[in-house]
mmCIF file of C-alpha atoms in Angstrom:
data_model
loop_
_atom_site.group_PDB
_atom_site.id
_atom_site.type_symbol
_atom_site.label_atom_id
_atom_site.label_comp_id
_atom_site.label_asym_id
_atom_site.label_seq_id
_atom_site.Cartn_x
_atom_site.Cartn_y
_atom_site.Cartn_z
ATOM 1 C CA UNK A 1370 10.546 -87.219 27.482
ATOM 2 C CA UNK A 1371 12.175 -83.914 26.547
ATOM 3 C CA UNK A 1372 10.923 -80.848 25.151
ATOM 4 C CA UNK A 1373 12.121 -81.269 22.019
ATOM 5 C CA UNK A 1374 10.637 -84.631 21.331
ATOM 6 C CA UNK A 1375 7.042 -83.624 22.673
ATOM 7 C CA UNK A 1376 7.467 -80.455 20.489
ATOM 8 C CA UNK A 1377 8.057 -83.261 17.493
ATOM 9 C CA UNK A 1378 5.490 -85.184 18.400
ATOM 10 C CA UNK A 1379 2.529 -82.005 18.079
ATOM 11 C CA UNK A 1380 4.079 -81.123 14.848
ATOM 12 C CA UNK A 1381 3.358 -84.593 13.303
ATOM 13 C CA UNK A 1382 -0.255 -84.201 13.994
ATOM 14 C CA UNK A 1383 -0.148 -80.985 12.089
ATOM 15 C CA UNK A 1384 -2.957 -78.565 13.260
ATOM 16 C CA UNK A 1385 -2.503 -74.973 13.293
ATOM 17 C CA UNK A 1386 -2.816 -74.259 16.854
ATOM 18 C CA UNK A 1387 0.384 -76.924 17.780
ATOM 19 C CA UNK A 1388 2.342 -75.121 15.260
ATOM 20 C CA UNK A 1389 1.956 -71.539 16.471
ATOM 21 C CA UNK A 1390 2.346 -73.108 20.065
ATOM 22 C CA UNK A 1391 5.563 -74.929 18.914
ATOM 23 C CA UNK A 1392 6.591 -71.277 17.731
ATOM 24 C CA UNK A 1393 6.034 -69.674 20.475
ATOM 25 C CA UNK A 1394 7.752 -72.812 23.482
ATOM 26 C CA UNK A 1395 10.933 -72.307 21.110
ATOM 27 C CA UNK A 1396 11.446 -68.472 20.829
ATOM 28 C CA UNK A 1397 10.990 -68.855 24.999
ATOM 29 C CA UNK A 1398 13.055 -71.910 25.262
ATOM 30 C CA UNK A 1399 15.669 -69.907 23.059
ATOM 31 C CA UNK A 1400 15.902 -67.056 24.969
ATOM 32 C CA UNK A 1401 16.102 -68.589 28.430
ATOM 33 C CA UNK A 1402 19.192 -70.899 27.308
ATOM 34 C CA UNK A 1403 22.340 -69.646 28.775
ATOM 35 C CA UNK A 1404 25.553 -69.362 26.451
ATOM 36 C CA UNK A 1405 29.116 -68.320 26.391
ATOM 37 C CA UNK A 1406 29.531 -64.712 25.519
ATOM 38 C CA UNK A 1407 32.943 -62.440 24.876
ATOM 39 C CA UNK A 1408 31.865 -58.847 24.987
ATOM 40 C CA UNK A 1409 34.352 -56.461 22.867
ATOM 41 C CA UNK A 1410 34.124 -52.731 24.486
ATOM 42 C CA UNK A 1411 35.122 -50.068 21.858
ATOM 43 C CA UNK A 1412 34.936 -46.024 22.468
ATOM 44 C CA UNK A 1413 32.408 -44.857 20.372
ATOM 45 C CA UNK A 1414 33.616 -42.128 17.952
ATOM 46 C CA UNK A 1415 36.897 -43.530 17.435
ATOM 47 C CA UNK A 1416 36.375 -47.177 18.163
ATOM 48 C CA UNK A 1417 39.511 -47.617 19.999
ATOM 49 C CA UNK A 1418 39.466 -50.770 21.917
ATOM 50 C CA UNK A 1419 39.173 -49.935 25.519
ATOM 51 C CA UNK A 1420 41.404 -52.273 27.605
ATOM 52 C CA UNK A 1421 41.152 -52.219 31.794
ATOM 53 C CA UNK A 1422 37.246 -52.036 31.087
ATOM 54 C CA UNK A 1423 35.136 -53.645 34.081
ATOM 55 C CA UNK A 1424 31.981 -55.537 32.647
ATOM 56 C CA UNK A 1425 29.452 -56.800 35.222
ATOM 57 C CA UNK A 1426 26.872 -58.945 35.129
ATOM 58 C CA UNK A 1427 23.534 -59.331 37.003
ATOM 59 C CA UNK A 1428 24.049 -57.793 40.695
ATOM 60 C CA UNK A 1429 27.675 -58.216 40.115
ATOM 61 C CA UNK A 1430 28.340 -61.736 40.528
ATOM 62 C CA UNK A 1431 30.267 -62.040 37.946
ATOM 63 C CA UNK A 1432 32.627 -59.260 36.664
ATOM 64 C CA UNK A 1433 36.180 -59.203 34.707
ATOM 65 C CA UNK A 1434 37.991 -56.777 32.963
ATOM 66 C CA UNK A 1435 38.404 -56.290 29.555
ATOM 67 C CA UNK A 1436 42.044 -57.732 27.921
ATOM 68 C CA UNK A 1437 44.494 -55.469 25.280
ATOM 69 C CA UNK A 1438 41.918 -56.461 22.748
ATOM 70 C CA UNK A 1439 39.249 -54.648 25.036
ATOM 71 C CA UNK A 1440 37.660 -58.030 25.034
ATOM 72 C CA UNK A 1441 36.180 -60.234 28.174
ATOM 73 C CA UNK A 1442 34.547 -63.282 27.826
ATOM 74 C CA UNK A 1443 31.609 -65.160 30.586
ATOM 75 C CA UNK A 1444 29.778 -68.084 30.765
ATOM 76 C CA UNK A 1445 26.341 -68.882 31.248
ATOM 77 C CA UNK A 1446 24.898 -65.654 29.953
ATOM 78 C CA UNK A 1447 20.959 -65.379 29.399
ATOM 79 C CA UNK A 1448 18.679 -62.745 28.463
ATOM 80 C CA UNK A 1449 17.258 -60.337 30.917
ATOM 81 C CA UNK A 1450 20.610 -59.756 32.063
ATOM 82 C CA UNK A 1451 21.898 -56.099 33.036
ATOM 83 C CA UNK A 1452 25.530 -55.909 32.125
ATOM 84 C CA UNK A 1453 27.627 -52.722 33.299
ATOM 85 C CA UNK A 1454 30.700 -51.249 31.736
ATOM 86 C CA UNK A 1455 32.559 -49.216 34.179
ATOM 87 C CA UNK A 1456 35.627 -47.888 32.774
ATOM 88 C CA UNK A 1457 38.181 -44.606 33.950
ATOM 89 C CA UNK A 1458 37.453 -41.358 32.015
ATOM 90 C CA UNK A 1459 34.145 -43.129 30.542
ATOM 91 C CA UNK A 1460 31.005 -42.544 30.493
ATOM 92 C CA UNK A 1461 29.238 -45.657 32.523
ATOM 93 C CA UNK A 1462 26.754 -47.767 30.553
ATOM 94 C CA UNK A 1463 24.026 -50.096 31.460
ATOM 95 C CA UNK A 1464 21.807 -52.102 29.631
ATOM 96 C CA UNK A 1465 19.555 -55.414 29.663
ATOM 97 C CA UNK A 1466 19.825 -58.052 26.947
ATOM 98 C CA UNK A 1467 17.116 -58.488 25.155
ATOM 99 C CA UNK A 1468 18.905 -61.174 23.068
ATOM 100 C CA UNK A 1469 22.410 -62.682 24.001
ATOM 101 C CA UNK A 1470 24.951 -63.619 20.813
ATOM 102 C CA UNK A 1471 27.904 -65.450 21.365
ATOM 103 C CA UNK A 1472 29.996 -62.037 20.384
ATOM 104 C CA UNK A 1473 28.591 -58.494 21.072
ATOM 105 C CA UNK A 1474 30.246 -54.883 20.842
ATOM 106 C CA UNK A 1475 29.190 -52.154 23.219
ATOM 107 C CA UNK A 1476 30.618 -48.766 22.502
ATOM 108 C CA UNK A 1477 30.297 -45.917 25.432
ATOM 109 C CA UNK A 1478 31.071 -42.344 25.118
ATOM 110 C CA UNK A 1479 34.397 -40.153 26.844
ATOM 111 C CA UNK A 1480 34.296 -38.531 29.513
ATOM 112 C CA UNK A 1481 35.056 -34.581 28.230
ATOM 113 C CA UNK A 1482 35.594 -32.341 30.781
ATOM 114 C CA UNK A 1483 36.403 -28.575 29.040
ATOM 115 C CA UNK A 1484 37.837 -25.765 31.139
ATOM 116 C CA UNK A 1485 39.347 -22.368 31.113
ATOM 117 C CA UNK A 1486 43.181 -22.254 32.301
ATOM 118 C CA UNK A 1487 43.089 -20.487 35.974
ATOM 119 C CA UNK A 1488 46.384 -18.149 36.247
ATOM 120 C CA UNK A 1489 47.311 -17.353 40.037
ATOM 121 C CA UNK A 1490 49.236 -14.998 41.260
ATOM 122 C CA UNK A 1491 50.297 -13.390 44.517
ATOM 123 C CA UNK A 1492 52.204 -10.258 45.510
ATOM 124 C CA UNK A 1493 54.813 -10.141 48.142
ATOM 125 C CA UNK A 1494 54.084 -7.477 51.189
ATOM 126 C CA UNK A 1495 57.368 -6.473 51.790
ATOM 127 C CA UNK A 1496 57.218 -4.723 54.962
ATOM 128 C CA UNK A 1497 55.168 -7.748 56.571
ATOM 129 C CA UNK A 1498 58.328 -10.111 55.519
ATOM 130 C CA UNK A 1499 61.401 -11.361 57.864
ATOM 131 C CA UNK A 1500 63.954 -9.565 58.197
ATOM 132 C CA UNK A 1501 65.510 -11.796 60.720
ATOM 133 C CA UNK A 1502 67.660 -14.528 59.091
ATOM 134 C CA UNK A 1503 68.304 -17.659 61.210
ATOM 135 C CA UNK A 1504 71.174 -19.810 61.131
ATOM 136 C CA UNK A 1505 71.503 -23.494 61.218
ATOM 137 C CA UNK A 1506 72.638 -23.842 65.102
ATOM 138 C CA UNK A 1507 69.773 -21.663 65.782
ATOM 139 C CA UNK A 1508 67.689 -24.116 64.060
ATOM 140 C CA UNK A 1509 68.943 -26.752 66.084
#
């Protein structure tokens, strides 16, 4: 018999404690289902699509990289996993899913890196230079 029938079976006899247990075996059963989920990674500030993105899941067993769109898409996807966004001259970003949708935006931040400009410069010591010229059959 499956869950859902024994879970329609306690709600026919219609006492208080089957219903609040009913409540609480589906939020669980809901979050541990796996489902198909297409991640869209934006930069946050602008909201630029970011394409060439790298989006892992778990330990890294599965990973892709986000499309022109800045889009990737995975299967079998359930809550409690850590997803990473690794992308060039971004920030990286890490989080667990609490709750998995079958579409979800993640925006992460720049990279900035600010500066001064460095000027260099070097003088020429004249009397330390060559004055000896060399010709090409010397050179050879």
């Amino acid at each position: 018999m499956e869950l859902t029938e024994k879970l329609i079976r306690i709600v026919l006899i219609r006492k208080p404690i089957h219903i609040f247990l009913i409540i609480i075996a589906f939020s669980f059963h809901a979050s541990a289902v796996a489902t198909d989920i297409t991640f869209t990674v934006k930069e946050r500030g602008t909201g630029d699509l970011i394409e060439g993105a790298t989006v892992v899941i778990g330990n890294g067993e599965k990973y892709q990289t986000t499309s022109k769109e800045g889009k990737v898409s995975f299967s079998g996807v359930s809550a409690a996993t850590e997803i990473k966004i690794l992308a060039q001259g971004y920030e990286s970003f890490s989080k667990v899913l609490k709750k998995v949708e079958n579409k979800m935006t993640f925006y992460i931040y720049p990279v900035t890196l600010t500066g001064e400009g460095l000027l260099v410069t070097a003088d020429r010591i004249i009397e330390k230079a060559s004055k000896f010229t060399l010709s090409k059959q010397d050179l050879l």
